[in-house]
Short mmCIF file of C-alpha atoms in Angstrom, two decimals:
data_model
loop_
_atom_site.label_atom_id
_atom_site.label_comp_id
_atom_site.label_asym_id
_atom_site.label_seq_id
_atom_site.Cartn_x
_atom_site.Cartn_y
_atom_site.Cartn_z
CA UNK F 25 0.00 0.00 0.00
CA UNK F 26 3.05 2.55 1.21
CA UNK F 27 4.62 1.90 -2.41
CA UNK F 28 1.38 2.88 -4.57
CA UNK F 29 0.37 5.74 -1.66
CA UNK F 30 3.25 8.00 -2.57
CA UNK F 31 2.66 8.05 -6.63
CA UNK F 32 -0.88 8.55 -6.34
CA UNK F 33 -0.26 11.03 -3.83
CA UNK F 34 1.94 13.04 -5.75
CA UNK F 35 -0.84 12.80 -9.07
CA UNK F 36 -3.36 14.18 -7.15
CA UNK F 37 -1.06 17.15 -6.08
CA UNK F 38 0.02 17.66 -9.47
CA UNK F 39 -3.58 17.88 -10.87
CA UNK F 40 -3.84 20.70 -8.25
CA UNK F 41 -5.54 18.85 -5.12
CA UNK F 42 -5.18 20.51 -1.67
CA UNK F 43 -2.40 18.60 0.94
CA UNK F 44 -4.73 17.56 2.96
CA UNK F 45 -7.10 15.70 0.58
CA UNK F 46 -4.77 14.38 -1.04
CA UNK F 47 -3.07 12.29 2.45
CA UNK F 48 -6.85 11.36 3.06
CA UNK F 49 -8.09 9.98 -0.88
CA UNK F 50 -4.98 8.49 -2.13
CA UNK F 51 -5.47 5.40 1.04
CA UNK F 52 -9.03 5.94 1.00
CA UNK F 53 -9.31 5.17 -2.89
CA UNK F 54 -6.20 2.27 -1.81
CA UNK F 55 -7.96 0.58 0.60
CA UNK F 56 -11.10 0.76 -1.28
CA UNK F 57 -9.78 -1.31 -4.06
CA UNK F 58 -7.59 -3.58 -1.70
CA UNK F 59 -11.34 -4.33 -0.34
CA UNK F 60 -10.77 -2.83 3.21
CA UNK F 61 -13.95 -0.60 3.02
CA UNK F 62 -13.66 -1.20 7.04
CA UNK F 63 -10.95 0.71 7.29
CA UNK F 64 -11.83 4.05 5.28
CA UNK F 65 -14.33 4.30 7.81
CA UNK F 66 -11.38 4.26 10.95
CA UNK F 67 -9.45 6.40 8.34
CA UNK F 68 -11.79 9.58 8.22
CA UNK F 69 -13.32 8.74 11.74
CA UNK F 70 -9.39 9.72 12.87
CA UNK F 71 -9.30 12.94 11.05
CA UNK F 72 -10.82 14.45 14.17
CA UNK F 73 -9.35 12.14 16.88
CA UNK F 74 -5.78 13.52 15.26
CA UNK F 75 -6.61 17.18 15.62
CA UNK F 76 -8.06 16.76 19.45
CA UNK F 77 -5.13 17.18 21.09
CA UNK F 78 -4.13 19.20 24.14
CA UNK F 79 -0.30 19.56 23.07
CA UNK F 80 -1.44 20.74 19.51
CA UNK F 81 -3.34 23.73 20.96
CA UNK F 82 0.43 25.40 20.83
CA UNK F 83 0.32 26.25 17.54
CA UNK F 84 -2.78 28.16 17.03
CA UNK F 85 -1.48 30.05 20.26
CA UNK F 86 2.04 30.33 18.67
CA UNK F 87 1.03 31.49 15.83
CA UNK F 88 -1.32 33.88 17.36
CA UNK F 89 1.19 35.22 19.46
CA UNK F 90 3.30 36.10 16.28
CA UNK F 91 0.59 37.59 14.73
CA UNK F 92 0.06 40.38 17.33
CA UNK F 93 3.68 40.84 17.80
CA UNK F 94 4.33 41.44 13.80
CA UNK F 95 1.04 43.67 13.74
CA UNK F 96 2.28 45.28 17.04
CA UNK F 97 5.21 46.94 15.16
CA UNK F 98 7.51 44.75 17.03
CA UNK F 99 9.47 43.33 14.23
CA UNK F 100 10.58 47.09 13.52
CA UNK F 101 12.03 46.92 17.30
CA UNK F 102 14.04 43.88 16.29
CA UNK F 103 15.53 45.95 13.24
CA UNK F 104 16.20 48.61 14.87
CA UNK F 105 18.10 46.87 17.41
CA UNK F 106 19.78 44.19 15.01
CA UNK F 107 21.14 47.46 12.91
CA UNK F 108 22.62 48.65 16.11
CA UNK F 109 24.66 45.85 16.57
CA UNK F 110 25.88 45.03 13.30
CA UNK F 111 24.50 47.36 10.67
CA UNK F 112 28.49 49.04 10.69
CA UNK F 113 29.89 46.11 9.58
CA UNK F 114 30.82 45.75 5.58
CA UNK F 115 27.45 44.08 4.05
CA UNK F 116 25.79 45.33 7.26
CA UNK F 117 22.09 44.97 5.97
CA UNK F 118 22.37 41.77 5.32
CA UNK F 119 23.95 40.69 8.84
CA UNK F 120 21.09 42.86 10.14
CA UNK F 121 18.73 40.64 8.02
CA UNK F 122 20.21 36.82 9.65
CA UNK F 123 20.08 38.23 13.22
CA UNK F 124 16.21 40.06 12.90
CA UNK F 125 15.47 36.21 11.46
CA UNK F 126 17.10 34.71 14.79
CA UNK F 127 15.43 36.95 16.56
CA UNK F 128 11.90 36.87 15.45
CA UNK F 129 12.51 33.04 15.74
CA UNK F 130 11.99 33.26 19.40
CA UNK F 131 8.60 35.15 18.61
CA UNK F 132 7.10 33.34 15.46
CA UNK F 133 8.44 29.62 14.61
CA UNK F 134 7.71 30.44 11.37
CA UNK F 135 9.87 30.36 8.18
CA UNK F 136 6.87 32.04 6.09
CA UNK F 137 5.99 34.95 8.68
CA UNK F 138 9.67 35.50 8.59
CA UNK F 139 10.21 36.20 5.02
CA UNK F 140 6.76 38.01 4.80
CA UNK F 141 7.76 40.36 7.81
CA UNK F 142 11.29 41.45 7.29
CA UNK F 143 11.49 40.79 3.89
CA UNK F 144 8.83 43.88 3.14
CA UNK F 145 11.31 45.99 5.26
CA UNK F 146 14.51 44.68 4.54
CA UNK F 147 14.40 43.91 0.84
CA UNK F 148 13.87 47.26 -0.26
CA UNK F 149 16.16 48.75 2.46
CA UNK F 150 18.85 46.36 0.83
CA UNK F 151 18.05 47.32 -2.54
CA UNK F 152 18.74 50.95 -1.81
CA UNK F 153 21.98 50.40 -0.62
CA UNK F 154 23.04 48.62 -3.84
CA UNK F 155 22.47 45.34 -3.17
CA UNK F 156 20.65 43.58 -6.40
CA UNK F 157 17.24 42.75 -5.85
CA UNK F 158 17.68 38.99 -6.00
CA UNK F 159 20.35 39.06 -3.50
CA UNK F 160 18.32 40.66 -0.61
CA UNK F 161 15.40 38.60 -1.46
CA UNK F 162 17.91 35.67 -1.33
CA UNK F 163 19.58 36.10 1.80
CA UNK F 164 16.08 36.45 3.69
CA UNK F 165 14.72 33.18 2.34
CA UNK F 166 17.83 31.60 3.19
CA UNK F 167 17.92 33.21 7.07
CA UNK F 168 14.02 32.83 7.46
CA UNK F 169 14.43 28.81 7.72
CA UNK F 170 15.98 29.53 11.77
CA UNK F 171 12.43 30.37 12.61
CA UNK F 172 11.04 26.77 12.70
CA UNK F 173 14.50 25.54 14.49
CA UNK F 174 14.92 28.36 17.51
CA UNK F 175 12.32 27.55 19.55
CA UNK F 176 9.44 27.91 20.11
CA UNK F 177 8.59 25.87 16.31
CA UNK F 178 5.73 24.59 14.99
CA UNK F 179 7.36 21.93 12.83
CA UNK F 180 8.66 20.52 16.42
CA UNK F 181 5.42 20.71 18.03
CA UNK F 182 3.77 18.75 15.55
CA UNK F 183 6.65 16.44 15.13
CA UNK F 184 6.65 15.82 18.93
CA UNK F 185 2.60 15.15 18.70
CA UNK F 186 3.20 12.94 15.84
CA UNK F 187 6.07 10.97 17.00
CA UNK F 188 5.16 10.99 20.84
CA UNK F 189 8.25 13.05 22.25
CA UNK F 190 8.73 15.70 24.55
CA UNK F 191 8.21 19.09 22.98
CA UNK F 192 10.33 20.89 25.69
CA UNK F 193 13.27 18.57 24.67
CA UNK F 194 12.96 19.38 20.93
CA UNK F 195 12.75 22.68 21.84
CA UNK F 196 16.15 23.01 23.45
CA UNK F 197 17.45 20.43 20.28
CA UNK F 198 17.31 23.18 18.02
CA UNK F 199 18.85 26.41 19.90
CA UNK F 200 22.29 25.34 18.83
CA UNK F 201 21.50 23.89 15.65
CA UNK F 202 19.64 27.34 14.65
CA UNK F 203 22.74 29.66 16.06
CA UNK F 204 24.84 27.88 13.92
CA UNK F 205 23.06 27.91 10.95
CA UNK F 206 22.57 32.07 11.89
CA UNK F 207 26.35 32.22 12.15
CA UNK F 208 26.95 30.22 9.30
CA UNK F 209 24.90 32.34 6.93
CA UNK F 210 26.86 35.29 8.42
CA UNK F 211 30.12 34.00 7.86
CA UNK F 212 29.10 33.32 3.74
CA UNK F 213 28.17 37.37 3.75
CA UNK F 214 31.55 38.42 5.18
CA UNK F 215 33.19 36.22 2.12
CA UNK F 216 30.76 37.71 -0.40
CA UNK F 217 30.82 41.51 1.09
CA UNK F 218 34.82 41.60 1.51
CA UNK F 219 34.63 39.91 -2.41
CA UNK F 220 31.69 42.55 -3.53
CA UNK F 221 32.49 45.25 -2.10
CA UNK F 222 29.06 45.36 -0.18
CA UNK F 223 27.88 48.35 1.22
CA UNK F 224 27.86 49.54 5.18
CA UNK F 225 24.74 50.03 6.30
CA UNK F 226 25.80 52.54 9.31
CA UNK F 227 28.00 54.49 11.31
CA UNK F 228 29.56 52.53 14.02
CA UNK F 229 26.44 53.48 16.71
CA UNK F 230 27.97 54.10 19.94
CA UNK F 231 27.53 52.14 23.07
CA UNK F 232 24.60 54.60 24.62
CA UNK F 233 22.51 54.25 21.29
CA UNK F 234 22.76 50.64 21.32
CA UNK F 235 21.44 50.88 25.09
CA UNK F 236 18.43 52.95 23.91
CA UNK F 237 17.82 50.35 20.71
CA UNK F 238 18.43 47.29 23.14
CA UNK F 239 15.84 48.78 25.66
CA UNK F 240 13.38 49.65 22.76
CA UNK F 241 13.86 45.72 22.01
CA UNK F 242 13.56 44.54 25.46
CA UNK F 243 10.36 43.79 25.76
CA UNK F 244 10.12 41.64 22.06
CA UNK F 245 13.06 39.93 23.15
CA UNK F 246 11.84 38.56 26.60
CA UNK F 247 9.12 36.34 24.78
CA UNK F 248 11.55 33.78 24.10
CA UNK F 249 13.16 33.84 27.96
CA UNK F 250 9.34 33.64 29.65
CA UNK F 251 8.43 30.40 27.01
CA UNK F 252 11.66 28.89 27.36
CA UNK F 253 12.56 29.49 31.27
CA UNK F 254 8.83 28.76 32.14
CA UNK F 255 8.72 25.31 30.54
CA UNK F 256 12.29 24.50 31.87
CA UNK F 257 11.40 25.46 35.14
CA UNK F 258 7.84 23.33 35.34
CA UNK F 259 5.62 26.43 35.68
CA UNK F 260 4.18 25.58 32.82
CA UNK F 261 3.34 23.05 29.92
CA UNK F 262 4.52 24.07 26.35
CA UNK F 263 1.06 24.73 25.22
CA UNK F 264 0.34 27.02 28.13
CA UNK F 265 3.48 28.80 27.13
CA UNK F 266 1.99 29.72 24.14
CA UNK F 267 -1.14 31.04 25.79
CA UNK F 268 0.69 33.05 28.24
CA UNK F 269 2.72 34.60 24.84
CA UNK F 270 -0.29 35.50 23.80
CA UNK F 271 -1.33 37.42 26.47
CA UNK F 272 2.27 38.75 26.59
CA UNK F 273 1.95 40.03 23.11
CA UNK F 274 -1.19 41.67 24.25
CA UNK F 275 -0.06 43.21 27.19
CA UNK F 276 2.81 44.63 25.65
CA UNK F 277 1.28 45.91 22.34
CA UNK F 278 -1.71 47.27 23.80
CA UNK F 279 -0.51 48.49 27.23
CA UNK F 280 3.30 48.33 26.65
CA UNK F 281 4.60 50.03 23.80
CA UNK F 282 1.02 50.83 22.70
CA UNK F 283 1.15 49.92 19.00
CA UNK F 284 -1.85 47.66 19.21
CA UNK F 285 -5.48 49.18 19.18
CA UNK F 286 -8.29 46.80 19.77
CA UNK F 287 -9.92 47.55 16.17
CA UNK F 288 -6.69 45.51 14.78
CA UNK F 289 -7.74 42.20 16.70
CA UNK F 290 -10.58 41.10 14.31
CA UNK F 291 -8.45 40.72 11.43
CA UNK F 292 -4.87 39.81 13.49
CA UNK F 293 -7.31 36.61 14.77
CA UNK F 294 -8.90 35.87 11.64
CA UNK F 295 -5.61 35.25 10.13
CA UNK F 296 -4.17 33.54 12.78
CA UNK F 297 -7.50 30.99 12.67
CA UNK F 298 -7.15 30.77 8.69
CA UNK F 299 -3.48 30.15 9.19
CA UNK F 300 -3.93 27.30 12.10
CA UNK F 301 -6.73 25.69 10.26
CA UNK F 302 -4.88 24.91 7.55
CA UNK F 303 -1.98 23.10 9.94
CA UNK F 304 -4.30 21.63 12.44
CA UNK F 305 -6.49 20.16 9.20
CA UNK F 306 -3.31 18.68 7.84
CA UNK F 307 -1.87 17.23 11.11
CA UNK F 308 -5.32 15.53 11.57
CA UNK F 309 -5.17 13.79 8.33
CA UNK F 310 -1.82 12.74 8.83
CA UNK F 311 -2.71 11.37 11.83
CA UNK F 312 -5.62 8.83 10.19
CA UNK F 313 -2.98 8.40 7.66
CA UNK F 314 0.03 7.39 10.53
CA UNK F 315 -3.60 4.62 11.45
CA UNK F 316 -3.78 3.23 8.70
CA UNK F 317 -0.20 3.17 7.52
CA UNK F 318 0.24 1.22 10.98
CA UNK F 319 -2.78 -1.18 9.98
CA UNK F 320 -0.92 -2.01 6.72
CA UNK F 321 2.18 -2.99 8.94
CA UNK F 322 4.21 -0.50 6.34
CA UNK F 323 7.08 0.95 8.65
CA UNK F 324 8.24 -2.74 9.53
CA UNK F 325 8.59 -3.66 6.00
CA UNK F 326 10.47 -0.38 5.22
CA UNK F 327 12.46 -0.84 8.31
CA UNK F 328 13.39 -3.97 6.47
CA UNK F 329 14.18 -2.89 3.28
CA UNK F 330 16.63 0.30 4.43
CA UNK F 331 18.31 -2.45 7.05
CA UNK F 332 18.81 -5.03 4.18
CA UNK F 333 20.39 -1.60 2.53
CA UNK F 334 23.33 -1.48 5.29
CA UNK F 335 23.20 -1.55 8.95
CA UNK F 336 25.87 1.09 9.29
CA UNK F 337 23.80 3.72 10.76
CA UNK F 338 26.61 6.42 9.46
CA UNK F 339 25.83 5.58 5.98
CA UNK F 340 21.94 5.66 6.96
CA UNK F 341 21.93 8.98 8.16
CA UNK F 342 23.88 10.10 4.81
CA UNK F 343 20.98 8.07 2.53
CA UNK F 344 18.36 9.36 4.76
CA UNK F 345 19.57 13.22 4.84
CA UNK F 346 19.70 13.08 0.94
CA UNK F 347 16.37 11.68 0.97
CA UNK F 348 15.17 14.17 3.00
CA UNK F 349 16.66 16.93 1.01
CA UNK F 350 15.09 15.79 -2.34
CA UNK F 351 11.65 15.66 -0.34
CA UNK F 352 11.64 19.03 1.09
CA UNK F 353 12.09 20.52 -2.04
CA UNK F 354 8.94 19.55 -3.21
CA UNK F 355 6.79 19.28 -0.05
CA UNK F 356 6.43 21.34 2.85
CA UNK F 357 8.31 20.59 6.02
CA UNK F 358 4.66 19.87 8.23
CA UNK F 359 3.31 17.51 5.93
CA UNK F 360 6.88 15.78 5.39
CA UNK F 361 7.10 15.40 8.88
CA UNK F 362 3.75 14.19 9.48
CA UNK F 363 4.34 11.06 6.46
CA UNK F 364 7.74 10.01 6.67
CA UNK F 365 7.93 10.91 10.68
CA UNK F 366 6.07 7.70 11.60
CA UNK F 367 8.04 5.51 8.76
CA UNK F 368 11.81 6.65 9.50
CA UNK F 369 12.01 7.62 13.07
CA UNK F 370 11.52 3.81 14.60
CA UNK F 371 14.06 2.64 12.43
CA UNK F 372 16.82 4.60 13.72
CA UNK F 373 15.86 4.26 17.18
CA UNK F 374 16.39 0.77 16.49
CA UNK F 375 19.59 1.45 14.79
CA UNK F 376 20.57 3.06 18.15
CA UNK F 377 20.17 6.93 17.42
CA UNK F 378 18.22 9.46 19.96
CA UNK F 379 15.09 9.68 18.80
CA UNK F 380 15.41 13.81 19.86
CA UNK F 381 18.12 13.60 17.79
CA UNK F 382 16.70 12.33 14.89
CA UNK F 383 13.96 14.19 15.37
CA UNK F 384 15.97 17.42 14.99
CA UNK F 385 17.86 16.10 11.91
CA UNK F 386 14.71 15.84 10.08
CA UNK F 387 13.48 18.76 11.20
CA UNK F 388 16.10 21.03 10.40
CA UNK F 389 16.68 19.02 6.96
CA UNK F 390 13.14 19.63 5.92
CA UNK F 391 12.82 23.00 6.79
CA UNK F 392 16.24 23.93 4.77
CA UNK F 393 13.83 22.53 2.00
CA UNK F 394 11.47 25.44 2.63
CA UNK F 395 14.18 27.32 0.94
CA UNK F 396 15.24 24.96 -1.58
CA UNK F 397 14.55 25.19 -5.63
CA UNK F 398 12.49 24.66 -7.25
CA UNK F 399 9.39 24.24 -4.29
CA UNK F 400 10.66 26.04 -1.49
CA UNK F 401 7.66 27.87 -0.01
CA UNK F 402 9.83 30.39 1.00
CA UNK F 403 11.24 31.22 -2.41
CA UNK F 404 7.51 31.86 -3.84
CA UNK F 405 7.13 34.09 -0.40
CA UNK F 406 10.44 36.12 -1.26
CA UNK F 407 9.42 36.62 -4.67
CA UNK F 408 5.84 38.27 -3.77
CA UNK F 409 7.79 40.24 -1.63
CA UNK F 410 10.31 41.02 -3.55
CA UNK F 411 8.75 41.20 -7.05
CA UNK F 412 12.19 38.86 -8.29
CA UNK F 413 11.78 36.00 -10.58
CA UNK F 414 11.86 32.61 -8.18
CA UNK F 415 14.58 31.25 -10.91
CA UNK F 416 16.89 34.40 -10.09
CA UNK F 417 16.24 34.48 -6.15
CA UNK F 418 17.39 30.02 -6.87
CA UNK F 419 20.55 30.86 -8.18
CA UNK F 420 21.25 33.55 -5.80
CA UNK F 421 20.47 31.51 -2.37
CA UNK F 422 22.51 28.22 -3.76
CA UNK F 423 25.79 29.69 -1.81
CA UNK F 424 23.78 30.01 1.54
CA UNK F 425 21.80 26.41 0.73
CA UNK F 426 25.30 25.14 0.99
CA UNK F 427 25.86 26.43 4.15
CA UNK F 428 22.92 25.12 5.57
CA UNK F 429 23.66 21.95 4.26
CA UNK F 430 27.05 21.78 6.17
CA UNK F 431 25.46 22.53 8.97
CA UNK F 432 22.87 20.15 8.69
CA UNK F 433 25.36 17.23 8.72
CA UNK F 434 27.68 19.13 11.51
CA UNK F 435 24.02 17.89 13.33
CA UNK F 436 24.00 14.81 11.75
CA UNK F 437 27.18 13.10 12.99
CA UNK F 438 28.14 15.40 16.02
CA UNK F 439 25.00 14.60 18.70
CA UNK F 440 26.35 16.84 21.06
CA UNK F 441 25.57 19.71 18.62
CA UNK F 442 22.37 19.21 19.26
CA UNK F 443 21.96 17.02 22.45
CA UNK F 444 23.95 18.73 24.67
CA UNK F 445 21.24 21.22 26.20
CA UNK F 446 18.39 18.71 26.68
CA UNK F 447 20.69 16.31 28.47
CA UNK F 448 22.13 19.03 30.64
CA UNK F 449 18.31 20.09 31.77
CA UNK F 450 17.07 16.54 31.86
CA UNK F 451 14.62 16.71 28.96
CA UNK F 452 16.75 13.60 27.45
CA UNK F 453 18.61 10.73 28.29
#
């Protein structure tokens, strides 16, 4: 069943079918004609089962929360303070650009609001400094995949629903993993700015200024710190983190830094409900999917065929990560997660590997796809924003792709990378 699901699948993608129809007709028409007829009926009945789910109530809040602080004028905070810091240096923009994506990671956990938000301020900022068009629409595609890695992440939260793991360790998995890919990207800029020539994007600001800009950014920046150092200390669960930075993006947008007026909630909750409809639809047709996928007793014949393969899980993890990469250009990172989760994450647990660490190497593999030619979400996200050809902003990103990529198998064989935090807190083993 697993080896005709994924053609027919990807036809009825191709002849324009939503996601999440397609993950519920292609084994509804399969186990129609393999006469299971029982089954279809277990298969849509856990469409809703998958979606009621106290843990998945984080992303609706999540997302929420990043809603009010983008409409709140709060990314513009995390500019202003990300130009103090580094907008001197040669290329300066663009640095400013990587470190406004790590920081609105800690807010959002999400690769599109990313691009969306600082690409419509940064892009043409770039532009009239010199940079080329497809260059600054480039280099915020290729920084806005740290949102779903530094926590808090949707991606994680539904692969921790999915897979059964703890969403506080997964969490603290990706803090390192998304600094380095930050740093990384920053690194390729220096090359390319001390090769181009690029532009600085200010004077040198003196200490006191960066005091005023780091105060101005306090209060965006402490969203991270209460989600993060509530969960780790047990006051709360990860999904009543999110509610409480929701009402933290309240306070401080209406009460705060006053930016927020109550006539901008309507629409700031309508798209947040459009937005986590769409995920929470998916993630419960996955999970009728992950039923009857288990049913068909799939995983333990794939687990079968990829042993008979090798049993070196060294040269697994290579085959896998290439696997991955060829999926996520095509498909999004959620509903990647949500199929191959349940097929590939029990085999390397029996192979021996973390299963927080695995978790974090498909993670951050599929989200680098987000970015990737010739699907990447992203892309088609800088390119509305940017008003660049997706083929030009391709070209342009492929030096920061293979950063990413180096960084994704610096994860890949060095665990500590990634399991050092959890293990030191006691959210893994």
């Amino acid at each position: 069943m697993l080896v005709w699901f994924l053609p027919l699948f990807l036809v009825l993608l191709m002849i324009g079918l939503p996601v999440v129809f397609g993950l519920l007709a292609a084994p509804g028409i399969l186990l129609y004609l393999n006469g299971q007829e029982k089954d279809i009926t277990l298969l849509y009945r856990n469409v809703y089962n998958g979606m009621d789910s106290f843990p998945l109530m984080a992303i609706p809040f999540f997302m929420l929360a990043g809603e009010l602080m983008n409409r709140g004028g709060i990314t513009m905070r995390l500019v202003e303070f990300s130009q103090a810091m580094m907008g001197h240096f040669r290329g300066g923009l663009a640095h400013v650009n990587i470190l406004s994506s790590m920081l609105f990671a800690g807010l959002s956990g999400s690769a599109v609001a990313d691009t969306s938000a600082l690409g419509s301020m940064l892009i043409p900022a770039m532009e009239k400094q010199g940079y080329t068009r497809k260059f600054a629409a480039a280099i915020t595609a290729a920084s806005s995949v740290i949102g779903p890695i530094i926590p808090p992440s949707g991606i994680m939260i539904i692969y921790a629903y999915v897979m059964g793991e703890s969403v506080a360790a997964l969490f603290l998995a990706g803090i390192v993993p998304g600094i380095m890919v930050g740093l990384g990207l920053m690194l390729m800029v220096k090359l390319q700015a001390d090769k181009y020539d690029f532009p600085v994007a200010t004077k040198k600001h003196s200490w006191g200024e960066r005091g005023q800009a780091s105060l101005k950014a306090f209060f965006p920046l402490m969203t991270p710190v209460i989600i993060l150092g509530g969960i780790l200390a047990g006051v709360f669960t990860p999904t009543e983190a999110a509610a409480v930075a929701v009402a933290y993006a309240l306070f401080i947008g209406l009460f705060v830094m006053r930016t927020l007026k109550l006539s901008d909630l309507p629409e700031v909750l309508g798209r947040s409900g459009l937005t986590s409809a769409v995920v929470l639809l998916l993630v419960g047709a996955a999970m009728a999917f992950k039923t009857v996928v288990s049913l068909s007793h799939a995983p333990e014949a794939m687990a079968e065929f990829v042993l008979s393969l090798t049993s070196n899980p060294l040269i697994l993890l290579l085959l896998i990560n290439l696997l991955l990469f060829v999926v996520g250009m095509f498909l999004d990172a959620g509903p990647a997660i949500i199929i191959l989760g349940p097929i590939l994450g029990p085999i390397f647990v029996e192979l021996g590997v973390d299963p927080i660490h695995f978790a974090i190497i498909m993670s951050v593999n599929l989200t680098v796809g987000l970015a990737t030619p010739p699907m990447g979400l992203v892309l088609f996200v800088a390119s509305s924003v940017s008003g660049e050809r997706v083929e030009a902003i391709s070209k342009a990103i492929l030096p920061f792709l293979a950063v990413e990529i180096v960084v994704i198998f610096l994860i890949t064989y060095f665990e500590p990378l990634s399991m050092t935090i959890p293990r030191l807190t006691g959210f893994a083993n």
